[in-house]
XYZ file of C-alpha atoms in Angstrom:
680
model
C 18.998 -14.911 -25.598
C 20.114 -17.825 -27.754
C 21.631 -19.449 -24.662
C 18.362 -19.011 -22.732
C 16.099 -20.498 -25.419
C 18.075 -22.491 -27.940
C 15.165 -24.343 -29.608
C 13.827 -23.136 -32.942
C 10.239 -21.918 -32.849
C 9.082 -24.230 -35.688
C 10.293 -27.220 -33.650
C 8.510 -25.808 -30.574
C 5.302 -25.545 -32.562
C 5.600 -29.156 -33.725
C 6.049 -30.364 -30.157
C 3.047 -28.337 -29.012
C 0.925 -29.845 -31.749
C 1.974 -33.355 -30.805
C 1.347 -32.666 -27.109
C -2.167 -31.398 -27.858
C -3.024 -34.659 -29.588
C -1.566 -36.890 -26.855
C -3.271 -35.040 -23.998
C -6.581 -34.752 -25.831
C -6.995 -38.446 -26.505
C -6.298 -39.194 -22.815
C -8.846 -36.676 -21.571
C -6.292 -34.325 -19.966
C -8.353 -31.255 -20.746
C -6.411 -28.603 -18.831
C -3.111 -29.594 -20.391
C -4.740 -29.635 -23.818
C -6.141 -26.155 -23.270
C -2.799 -24.734 -22.120
C -0.870 -26.281 -25.010
C -3.450 -25.015 -27.493
C -3.114 -21.459 -26.155
C 0.654 -21.644 -26.469
C 0.312 -23.053 -29.989
C -2.001 -20.196 -30.942
C 0.553 -17.704 -29.650
C 2.930 -18.991 -32.337
C 0.442 -18.552 -35.160
C 2.919 -16.409 -37.108
C 5.548 -19.150 -37.023
C 5.623 -21.270 -40.152
C 6.752 -24.891 -40.024
C 9.300 -25.462 -42.781
C 9.174 -28.456 -45.117
C 5.741 -29.587 -44.077
C 4.974 -32.897 -45.718
C 1.997 -33.041 -48.074
C 0.567 -35.990 -46.157
C 0.245 -34.115 -42.854
C -3.385 -35.123 -42.555
C -2.362 -38.757 -42.694
C 0.301 -38.194 -40.041
C -2.210 -36.373 -37.844
C -4.675 -39.282 -37.967
C -1.921 -41.736 -37.125
C -0.990 -39.720 -34.057
C -4.569 -39.733 -32.864
C -4.694 -43.528 -32.941
C -1.193 -44.138 -31.685
C -1.177 -46.102 -28.426
C -4.548 -47.757 -29.118
C -4.722 -51.332 -30.321
C -6.971 -51.765 -33.401
C -9.036 -54.350 -31.546
C -9.766 -51.802 -28.830
C -10.918 -48.941 -31.065
C -14.594 -49.465 -30.367
C -14.157 -49.748 -26.590
C -11.956 -46.668 -26.521
C -14.303 -44.510 -28.626
C -17.251 -45.500 -26.440
C -15.347 -44.789 -23.214
C -14.077 -41.476 -24.561
C -17.597 -40.358 -25.433
C -18.774 -41.188 -21.884
C -15.777 -39.366 -20.473
C -16.515 -36.230 -22.469
C -19.998 -35.982 -20.948
C -18.568 -36.637 -17.442
C -19.954 -40.133 -17.025
C -16.714 -41.315 -15.523
C -17.806 -44.642 -14.082
C -19.305 -45.748 -17.416
C -16.110 -44.702 -19.166
C -13.958 -46.685 -16.747
C -16.161 -49.712 -17.129
C -16.059 -49.569 -20.919
C -12.263 -49.960 -21.105
C -11.737 -52.147 -18.044
C -10.313 -55.027 -20.106
C -8.135 -53.005 -22.482
C -4.374 -53.525 -22.413
C -2.996 -50.771 -24.643
C -1.571 -47.660 -23.006
C -4.153 -45.017 -23.938
C -7.330 -46.965 -23.013
C -5.668 -48.241 -19.859
C -4.782 -44.711 -18.737
C -8.347 -43.631 -19.529
C -9.610 -46.436 -17.297
C -7.443 -45.402 -14.314
C -8.058 -41.699 -14.787
C -11.826 -42.142 -15.131
C -11.814 -44.219 -11.950
C -9.964 -41.479 -10.083
C -12.326 -38.729 -11.325
C -15.404 -40.842 -10.521
C -14.305 -41.226 -6.913
C -13.461 -37.547 -6.612
C -16.887 -36.659 -7.957
C -18.575 -39.037 -5.552
C -16.696 -37.556 -2.617
C -17.634 -34.004 -3.574
C -21.272 -34.873 -4.135
C -21.549 -36.560 -0.749
C -19.828 -33.747 1.119
C -22.374 -31.928 3.263
C -19.915 -29.519 4.840
C -17.407 -27.785 2.607
C -15.034 -27.551 5.552
C -14.348 -31.307 5.372
C -11.937 -31.510 2.478
C -10.008 -34.582 3.612
C -12.594 -37.037 4.797
C -11.670 -40.547 5.919
C -13.748 -41.924 3.031
C -11.267 -40.455 0.581
C -8.522 -42.607 2.024
C -10.645 -45.698 1.563
C -11.752 -44.735 -1.947
C -8.236 -44.082 -3.194
C -6.477 -46.855 -1.281
C -7.425 -49.605 -3.741
C -6.599 -47.374 -6.729
C -3.220 -46.597 -5.169
C -2.539 -50.314 -4.708
C -3.391 -51.009 -8.347
C -1.169 -48.201 -9.640
C 1.693 -49.279 -7.375
C 1.443 -52.808 -8.742
C 1.367 -51.536 -12.329
C 4.361 -49.317 -11.691
C 6.254 -52.218 -10.150
C 5.654 -54.232 -13.317
C 6.800 -51.252 -15.458
C 3.443 -51.160 -17.216
C 2.873 -47.440 -16.680
C 3.987 -44.902 -19.251
C 4.720 -41.256 -18.425
C 1.014 -40.385 -18.228
C 0.305 -43.303 -15.925
C 3.213 -42.333 -13.663
C 1.743 -38.817 -13.550
C -1.584 -40.241 -12.328
C 0.274 -42.322 -9.761
C 1.895 -39.132 -8.432
C -1.477 -37.340 -8.312
C -2.973 -40.112 -6.157
C 0.030 -40.096 -3.838
C -0.305 -36.340 -3.434
C -4.040 -36.630 -2.692
C -3.160 -39.006 0.140
C -0.513 -36.564 1.485
C 2.388 -38.808 0.511
C 4.244 -35.792 -0.796
C 7.793 -37.105 -0.995
C 6.827 -40.120 -3.097
C 4.495 -37.928 -5.144
C 7.340 -35.534 -5.932
C 9.521 -38.382 -7.184
C 6.786 -39.751 -9.414
C 5.922 -36.360 -10.883
C 9.576 -35.603 -11.696
C 9.821 -39.023 -13.345
C 6.691 -38.337 -15.394
C 8.025 -34.943 -16.532
C 11.265 -36.484 -17.741
C 9.283 -39.052 -19.740
C 6.577 -36.675 -21.015
C 7.948 -33.114 -20.914
C 4.871 -31.648 -22.678
C 2.491 -32.696 -19.885
C 1.714 -29.307 -18.285
C -0.538 -30.831 -15.603
C 2.465 -32.655 -14.139
C 4.276 -29.347 -13.693
C 1.231 -27.836 -11.995
C 0.975 -30.747 -9.555
C 4.680 -30.606 -8.767
C 4.847 -26.848 -8.139
C 3.003 -26.799 -4.746
C 5.454 -29.392 -3.400
C 8.420 -27.053 -3.896
C 8.798 -24.914 -0.782
C 12.056 -23.055 -1.454
C 14.181 -21.790 -4.297
C 17.130 -24.045 -3.491
C 14.976 -27.111 -3.898
C 13.573 -25.791 -7.166
C 17.027 -25.257 -8.629
C 18.039 -28.771 -7.552
C 15.262 -30.570 -9.477
C 16.456 -32.857 -12.264
C 13.848 -32.104 -14.907
C 16.026 -32.530 -17.973
C 16.902 -29.879 -20.487
C 13.554 -29.465 -22.206
C 12.404 -25.911 -22.994
C 9.183 -26.422 -21.005
C 11.204 -26.116 -17.797
C 11.376 -22.332 -18.287
C 7.615 -22.024 -17.967
C 7.650 -24.256 -14.907
C 10.454 -22.286 -13.257
C 8.674 -18.975 -13.798
C 5.372 -20.382 -12.522
C 7.011 -21.774 -9.388
C 8.855 -18.511 -8.739
C 5.473 -16.821 -8.640
C 4.172 -19.466 -6.249
C 7.183 -18.776 -4.021
C 6.536 -15.014 -4.373
C 9.915 -14.529 -6.020
C 8.285 -12.111 -8.404
C 11.386 -10.491 -9.872
C 12.876 -13.848 -10.874
C 9.625 -14.961 -12.465
C 9.155 -11.648 -14.272
C 12.625 -11.868 -15.800
C 11.913 -15.337 -17.228
C 8.581 -14.216 -18.687
C 10.212 -11.185 -20.289
C 12.887 -13.430 -21.802
C 10.221 -15.806 -23.126
C 8.367 -12.903 -24.722
C 11.567 -11.785 -26.389
C 12.162 -15.360 -27.589
C 8.965 -15.350 -29.651
C 6.053 -15.893 -27.251
C 5.011 -12.224 -27.164
C 1.473 -13.026 -28.354
C 0.863 -15.725 -25.769
C -2.236 -15.015 -23.670
C -0.821 -17.131 -20.880
C 2.323 -15.009 -20.591
C 0.323 -11.769 -20.442
C -1.877 -13.201 -17.688
C 1.135 -14.367 -15.694
C 2.883 -11.013 -15.982
C -0.289 -9.319 -14.739
C -0.195 -11.700 -11.769
C 3.442 -10.733 -11.129
C 2.533 -7.043 -10.961
C -0.394 -7.930 -8.702
C 1.991 -9.662 -6.300
C 4.370 -6.697 -6.499
C 1.444 -4.399 -5.614
C 1.816 -2.459 -8.839
C -1.952 -2.259 -9.130
C -2.161 0.162 -12.040
C 0.165 -1.886 -14.258
C -1.651 -5.117 -13.398
C -5.050 -3.579 -14.213
C -3.679 -2.316 -17.515
C -2.500 -5.800 -18.500
C -5.795 -7.433 -17.516
C -7.749 -4.878 -19.513
C -5.573 -5.578 -22.557
C -6.104 -9.294 -21.975
C -9.890 -8.925 -21.887
C -9.831 -6.863 -25.063
C -7.930 -9.568 -26.938
C -9.928 -12.437 -25.374
C -13.247 -10.938 -24.123
C -14.785 -14.270 -23.029
C -11.869 -15.423 -20.909
C -12.747 -16.123 -17.246
C -9.378 -17.443 -16.106
C -7.747 -15.094 -13.568
C -10.783 -12.795 -13.664
C -11.053 -13.182 -9.888
C -7.584 -11.640 -9.507
C -8.652 -8.772 -11.745
C -11.672 -8.300 -9.495
C -9.409 -8.125 -6.440
C -7.398 -5.353 -8.099
C -10.543 -3.370 -8.835
C -11.565 -3.888 -5.212
C -8.283 -2.409 -3.999
C -8.745 0.637 -6.238
C -12.413 0.917 -5.140
C -13.585 0.961 -8.752
C -17.177 -0.011 -8.032
C -18.534 0.724 -11.492
C -15.916 -1.456 -13.188
C -16.576 -4.235 -10.661
C -20.305 -4.152 -11.430
C -19.620 -4.296 -15.168
C -17.200 -7.190 -14.703
C -19.735 -9.103 -12.603
C -22.485 -8.687 -15.209
C -20.128 -9.766 -17.958
C -18.962 -12.860 -16.059
C -22.552 -13.905 -15.369
C -23.439 -13.536 -19.032
C -20.500 -15.771 -20.019
C -20.915 -18.550 -17.433
C -22.590 -18.020 -14.105
C -21.617 -21.501 -12.886
C -17.883 -20.876 -12.929
C -16.225 -20.458 -9.509
C -14.481 -17.342 -10.824
C -17.856 -15.768 -11.608
C -19.127 -16.404 -8.096
C -15.937 -14.909 -6.700
C -16.339 -11.751 -8.804
C -19.924 -11.316 -7.600
C -18.837 -11.904 -4.005
C -16.206 -9.174 -4.302
C -18.808 -6.793 -5.689
C -21.110 -7.329 -2.712
C -18.155 -7.076 -0.359
C -17.215 -3.602 -1.574
C -20.846 -2.618 -1.019
C -20.420 -3.810 2.606
C -23.075 -6.497 2.108
C -20.873 -9.144 3.676
C -23.508 -11.783 4.256
C -24.446 -11.901 0.559
C -20.766 -11.948 -0.355
C -20.257 -15.005 1.876
C -23.144 -16.801 0.161
C -21.476 -16.337 -3.241
C -18.120 -17.522 -1.958
C -19.843 -20.602 -0.564
C -21.446 -21.158 -3.956
C -18.008 -21.021 -5.551
C -16.784 -23.640 -3.095
C -19.672 -25.936 -3.986
C -18.492 -25.803 -7.577
C -14.845 -26.295 -6.598
C -14.055 -27.134 -2.951
C -10.357 -26.561 -3.611
C -10.832 -23.048 -4.902
C -8.238 -21.211 -2.828
C -9.385 -17.634 -3.444
C -12.905 -18.359 -2.196
C -11.691 -19.807 1.112
C -9.426 -16.842 1.792
C -11.944 -14.187 0.780
C -14.678 -15.843 2.800
C -12.381 -15.694 5.826
C -11.980 -11.953 5.245
C -15.756 -11.523 5.152
C -16.211 -13.416 8.409
C -13.624 -11.121 9.965
C -15.662 -8.126 8.832
C -18.692 -9.636 10.556
C -16.641 -10.255 13.733
C -17.279 -13.986 13.387
C -13.799 -15.024 14.433
C -14.446 -18.759 14.720
C -15.832 -19.033 11.187
C -12.953 -16.937 9.870
C -10.416 -19.261 11.494
C -12.150 -22.259 9.942
C -12.057 -20.684 6.487
C -8.404 -19.730 6.754
C -7.488 -23.233 7.898
C -9.155 -24.745 4.838
C -7.315 -22.293 2.623
C -4.054 -23.513 4.152
C -5.077 -27.112 3.449
C -5.594 -26.268 -0.211
C -2.294 -24.396 -0.518
C 0.187 -24.187 2.316
C 2.006 -21.348 0.569
C -0.930 -18.966 0.730
C 0.501 -16.289 3.003
C -2.859 -14.476 3.095
C -4.451 -17.410 4.920
C -1.601 -17.637 7.446
C -1.726 -13.887 7.994
C -5.506 -14.063 8.435
C -5.107 -16.759 11.067
C -2.662 -14.548 12.931
C -5.103 -11.644 12.876
C -7.988 -13.824 14.034
C -6.078 -15.176 17.039
C -4.859 -11.673 17.823
C -8.470 -10.531 18.141
C -9.239 -13.238 20.681
C -6.073 -12.329 22.653
C -4.199 -15.566 21.914
C -0.937 -13.841 21.095
C 1.348 -16.862 21.063
C -0.885 -18.483 18.446
C -0.914 -15.309 16.363
C 2.881 -15.097 16.681
C 3.197 -18.612 15.261
C 1.029 -17.848 12.239
C 2.641 -14.469 11.605
C 6.039 -16.164 11.564
C 4.895 -18.582 8.870
C 3.473 -15.707 6.845
C 6.792 -13.895 7.201
C 8.704 -16.958 6.012
C 6.546 -17.043 2.905
C 6.869 -13.272 2.355
C 10.211 -12.293 3.916
C 10.259 -8.890 2.212
C 6.681 -7.905 2.982
C 6.649 -5.174 5.622
C 3.081 -6.013 6.683
C 4.211 -9.372 8.085
C 7.096 -7.720 9.926
C 4.867 -5.037 11.438
C 2.406 -7.717 12.563
C 5.260 -9.630 14.181
C 6.492 -6.472 15.882
C 3.063 -5.685 17.296
C 2.722 -9.222 18.635
C 6.176 -9.136 20.233
C 5.258 -5.802 21.796
C 2.101 -7.281 23.318
C 4.184 -10.145 24.691
C 6.618 -7.600 26.257
C 9.436 -8.739 23.977
C 10.329 -5.195 23.047
C 13.808 -5.936 21.717
C 12.397 -8.306 19.089
C 9.659 -5.795 18.295
C 12.249 -3.070 17.612
C 14.135 -5.399 15.262
C 10.955 -6.222 13.364
C 10.010 -2.565 12.957
C 13.463 -1.594 11.726
C 13.500 -4.463 9.241
C 10.064 -3.439 7.992
C 11.468 0.043 7.365
C 14.506 -1.385 5.575
C 12.529 -3.582 3.173
C 10.110 -0.751 2.359
C 7.166 0.031 4.588
C 4.050 -0.587 2.466
C 1.555 0.789 4.968
C 3.812 3.596 6.194
C 3.193 2.726 9.850
C 6.394 0.971 10.978
C 8.227 4.171 11.942
C 5.251 5.344 13.989
C 5.105 1.985 15.774
C 8.812 2.233 16.484
C 8.474 5.765 17.854
C 5.560 4.765 20.074
C 7.512 1.799 21.414
C 10.551 3.937 22.291
C 8.248 6.462 23.956
C 6.684 3.642 25.944
C 10.151 2.459 27.008
C 11.056 5.989 28.159
C 13.660 6.597 25.451
C 12.231 9.982 24.505
C 15.175 11.191 22.419
C 15.015 8.164 20.121
C 11.238 8.413 20.041
C 11.435 12.057 18.932
C 13.954 11.139 16.243
C 11.594 8.452 14.947
C 8.617 10.796 15.081
C 10.530 13.383 13.046
C 11.383 10.766 10.403
C 7.770 9.611 10.361
C 6.330 13.118 10.029
C 8.749 14.259 7.332
C 6.764 12.712 4.500
C 3.132 13.473 5.246
C 1.878 12.034 1.969
C 3.379 8.619 2.648
C 1.500 8.310 5.946
C -1.665 6.305 5.347
C -3.014 6.686 8.882
C -3.676 10.398 9.394
C -4.545 10.004 13.068
C -1.117 8.494 13.700
C 0.410 11.412 11.822
C -1.399 13.936 14.020
C -0.365 11.980 17.096
C 3.226 12.375 15.958
C 2.733 16.106 15.434
C 1.251 16.714 18.884
C 3.955 14.610 20.541
C 6.685 16.628 18.859
C 4.920 19.881 19.745
C 4.752 18.934 23.432
C 8.384 17.797 23.407
C 9.723 21.035 21.940
C 7.456 23.112 24.181
C 9.041 21.494 27.223
C 12.499 22.054 25.742
C 11.746 25.745 25.225
C 11.999 25.558 21.423
C 8.783 27.466 20.864
C 9.269 27.916 17.118
C 9.262 24.172 16.415
C 6.588 23.552 19.001
C 4.284 26.075 17.335
C 5.111 24.638 13.894
C 3.958 21.136 14.843
C 1.021 22.396 16.901
C -0.329 24.387 13.965
C -0.329 21.201 11.853
C -2.671 19.584 14.379
C -5.346 22.216 13.769
C -6.482 20.204 10.722
C -7.457 17.290 12.964
C -10.830 17.424 14.668
C -9.608 15.183 17.465
C -6.385 17.118 18.114
C -7.612 20.666 17.439
C -8.584 21.492 21.045
C -5.318 20.170 22.450
C -3.339 22.034 19.790
C -5.104 25.347 20.526
C -4.435 24.992 24.247
C -0.778 24.245 23.526
C -0.494 27.266 21.238
C -1.894 29.519 23.986
C 0.641 28.113 26.417
C 3.421 28.716 23.913
C 2.298 32.339 23.372
C 2.162 32.972 27.130
C 5.621 31.518 27.668
C 6.989 33.502 24.746
C 5.622 36.736 26.200
C 7.001 35.958 29.628
C 10.386 35.165 28.146
C 10.488 38.357 26.095
C 9.544 40.443 29.111
C 12.255 38.803 31.135
C 14.851 39.382 28.439
C 13.852 43.045 27.920
C 13.597 43.926 31.638
C 17.089 45.455 32.097
C 17.213 47.410 28.791
C 13.738 48.734 29.582
C 14.864 50.121 32.938
C 17.801 51.901 31.273
C 15.513 53.315 28.613
C 13.099 54.493 31.315
C 15.913 56.262 33.155
C 17.080 57.955 29.992
C 13.550 59.036 29.188
C 13.018 60.488 32.662
C 16.289 62.454 32.442
C 15.289 63.795 29.066
C 11.913 64.836 30.415
C 13.568 66.565 33.363
C 15.858 68.462 31.033
C 12.925 69.417 28.854
C 11.033 70.687 31.891
C 14.009 72.831 32.807
C 14.097 74.247 29.298
C 10.383 74.910 29.502
C 10.874 76.703 32.804
C 13.438 78.985 31.188
C 11.600 79.511 27.938
C 7.994 80.031 29.035
C 8.696 83.082 31.275
C 10.729 84.586 28.419
C 7.707 84.376 26.163
C 5.583 86.117 28.827
C 8.146 88.898 29.353
C 8.399 89.519 25.663
C 4.816 90.792 25.300
C 5.147 94.203 27.062
C 8.135 95.184 24.931
C 6.168 94.756 21.726
C 4.889 98.215 20.892
C 3.093 97.430 17.676
C 0.457 95.287 19.359
C -2.848 97.060 20.085
C -5.216 96.383 22.874
C -7.284 94.203 20.599
C -4.187 92.378 19.577
C -3.306 91.875 23.217
C -6.701 90.383 23.838
C -6.325 88.142 20.842
C -2.873 87.131 21.946
C -4.244 86.244 25.354
C -6.863 84.000 23.755
C -4.189 82.488 21.544
C -2.106 81.837 24.609
C -4.890 79.849 26.223
C -5.424 77.902 23.000
C -1.694 77.299 22.696
C -1.637 76.011 26.252
C -4.196 73.341 25.442
C -2.302 72.519 22.269
C 0.923 72.199 24.197
C -0.759 69.750 26.554
C -1.789 67.603 23.596
C 1.574 67.918 21.927
C 3.411 67.100 25.164
C 6.797 65.675 24.675
C 7.098 66.448 20.971
C 7.183 70.152 21.564
C 9.963 69.996 24.138
C 11.955 67.651 21.927
C 11.591 70.095 19.068
C 12.842 72.869 21.244
C 15.829 70.807 22.315
C 16.669 69.895 18.758
C 16.779 73.611 17.788
C 18.836 74.617 20.825
C 22.085 74.854 18.905
C 20.542 76.899 16.127
C 19.128 79.370 18.623
C 22.537 80.319 19.968
C 23.782 81.334 16.542
C 21.023 83.855 15.813
C 22.025 87.564 15.547
C 20.130 90.468 17.227
C 18.981 91.729 13.842
C 17.404 88.423 13.091
C 15.897 88.433 16.564
C 14.086 91.695 16.027
C 12.832 90.608 12.689
C 11.474 87.338 13.956
C 9.863 89.056 16.919
C 7.588 90.944 14.629
C 6.797 87.762 12.811
C 5.866 86.090 16.057
C 3.312 88.700 16.898
C 1.850 88.419 13.455
C 1.610 84.619 13.542
C 0.105 84.312 16.990
C -2.823 86.496 16.086
C -4.659 84.052 13.750
C -3.995 81.133 16.088
C -7.422 81.669 17.628
C -9.105 80.817 14.335
C -7.434 77.403 14.000
C -9.226 74.247 14.952
C -7.882 72.225 17.855
C -6.626 69.582 15.486
C -4.788 72.106 13.386
C -3.234 73.845 16.339
C -2.163 70.488 17.760
C -0.500 69.551 14.504
C 1.299 72.785 14.405
C 2.552 72.312 17.932
C 3.846 68.798 17.041
C 5.876 70.052 14.051
C 8.897 72.031 15.282
C 9.679 73.408 11.829
C 6.406 75.299 11.718
C 7.058 77.171 14.972
C 8.371 80.733 14.503
C 12.104 80.763 15.123
C 11.907 84.388 16.371
C 10.552 83.317 19.756
C 13.416 80.937 20.236
C 16.017 83.500 19.266
C 14.647 86.357 21.396
C 14.143 84.002 24.326
C 17.780 83.034 24.058
C 18.787 86.706 24.153
C 16.604 87.468 27.138
C 17.771 84.349 28.891
C 21.354 85.344 28.450
C 20.626 88.807 29.855
C 18.862 87.295 32.826
C 21.827 85.034 33.544
C 24.162 88.009 33.392
């Protein structure tokens, strides 16, 4: 950590204090504000060996760079500047020669012309009017002449770079801003003006900014602008460890990192902590509002809007927060009016241009959306949201080559964002460049599919190309994780496709599995039910076909058994009839009763059917082993048992007939004896 930040914190605090004074007396308000916040973050750091005459040193610093003869002109001009009377301020110090009043003259002239241009602008879409070129041309000539004479200090060179950048002379502007940073490393505004001119990491690492510790803050800020969030987050974490843990600026930037990384919960947590420590802060509150919009936290958005209005309703951030609130309520026209109000306050307010383009897209006003996105690109060419919005707008109006161009730029700015890759794949698919579309979809899957739709798009494309095996493989991968799928209709489409595929293949288990999942979808329920009926019918037909041969064998065996049973019945039933006359103990009444029992037993035997014959066959072996003594004994028992059979209910007699163990064994034994005699 010592190698990363080798400067002692007391020395850092001294430099911050000196930078606050220098920027304040020149009217560089944003730099003064940033330096003051950083200085406040080091409030626990004590400066060692502070001289007792610090107040005297402080007053000397405030007047340094101002000639004593020009005090009165400078104080007058500075008072006009503070109340935004820029032309009066410039006029008051027009003849001054010292560095501070001279810079105030040039800077007041620049701000006066910017203010005049904004006030005369009737259409916010015209950011770069021809009048701006004429207004700044003479100021550019003056600054170029002063620079050629080496009469500009670091602050003057910074202003020279700002004017060059306003006139789109970016290469010269970059050189001047780097020169100004080397001369005045505490000038934060110079870093902010230089950052949009850096378009790639290689160029950033090649800048010769010197070895001042302020470069770490610039590097981290530019990494965020390039959407290299991990690199920027690492620098901010190192700076916090180095002693800037209480810096409000660092907390806000880390929240922005998590916003870019789509870690919404962590970003919201940091912004809430930031608002608790600084409740009247409006910087970055528009980003916080966007996060609440994504989470659909309407109550929190309403509270944030009321709070922002109570703090300052004329801040562009406040108008943006209110616009987001109306947008989530689907009142898009009112939301557009608030975004337009924000642009009146600051025509270069990037978030308002982009969000207004989104609202026009919701209203199907494609032309107005394109205009808004184009102005967002003019403000910041690295805003991938604007490029992506342009691609979507041209896609709606069927101009696919235009949308392909804008999607490519968005992808270059966000190479690891799957949404850009999916958009490119869809456009290639519409242009019948299927090979490129497949590559885009696979790359979107590799980098991490945010929307969870790339695999479905890939499966659909392979199905369209007739590669059904690959399509099924992709559908299976897509349907494995149901929770990750954001589009439920696409998920059900995958289920029904797999169900139809396996049904055709004859894999009815898998087909039914996927078809049952479609029953939760109202749109796919009817199709799924019809498919399930088809699967059941085919299953039944297949089972019948498989069991046809074993069934015939079983039928043959059953018929042979029944024939054998009938033969046994033919032998046994006459025996039972012959046995009655030989029974001497039965009376006439008993004979009558036995006759009635015989008729009842006949009906019971019809109900019992096959069970009775099977019982007789099962006891065939036991019958042969019975002795004559046992036969005579059981014969008497038979006559006794058959008598009360008339009193039994049909159900009881049927149950008796079905249970072979309850039948008297004497009949079986005597019938066997008589049968054997008959055979002899």
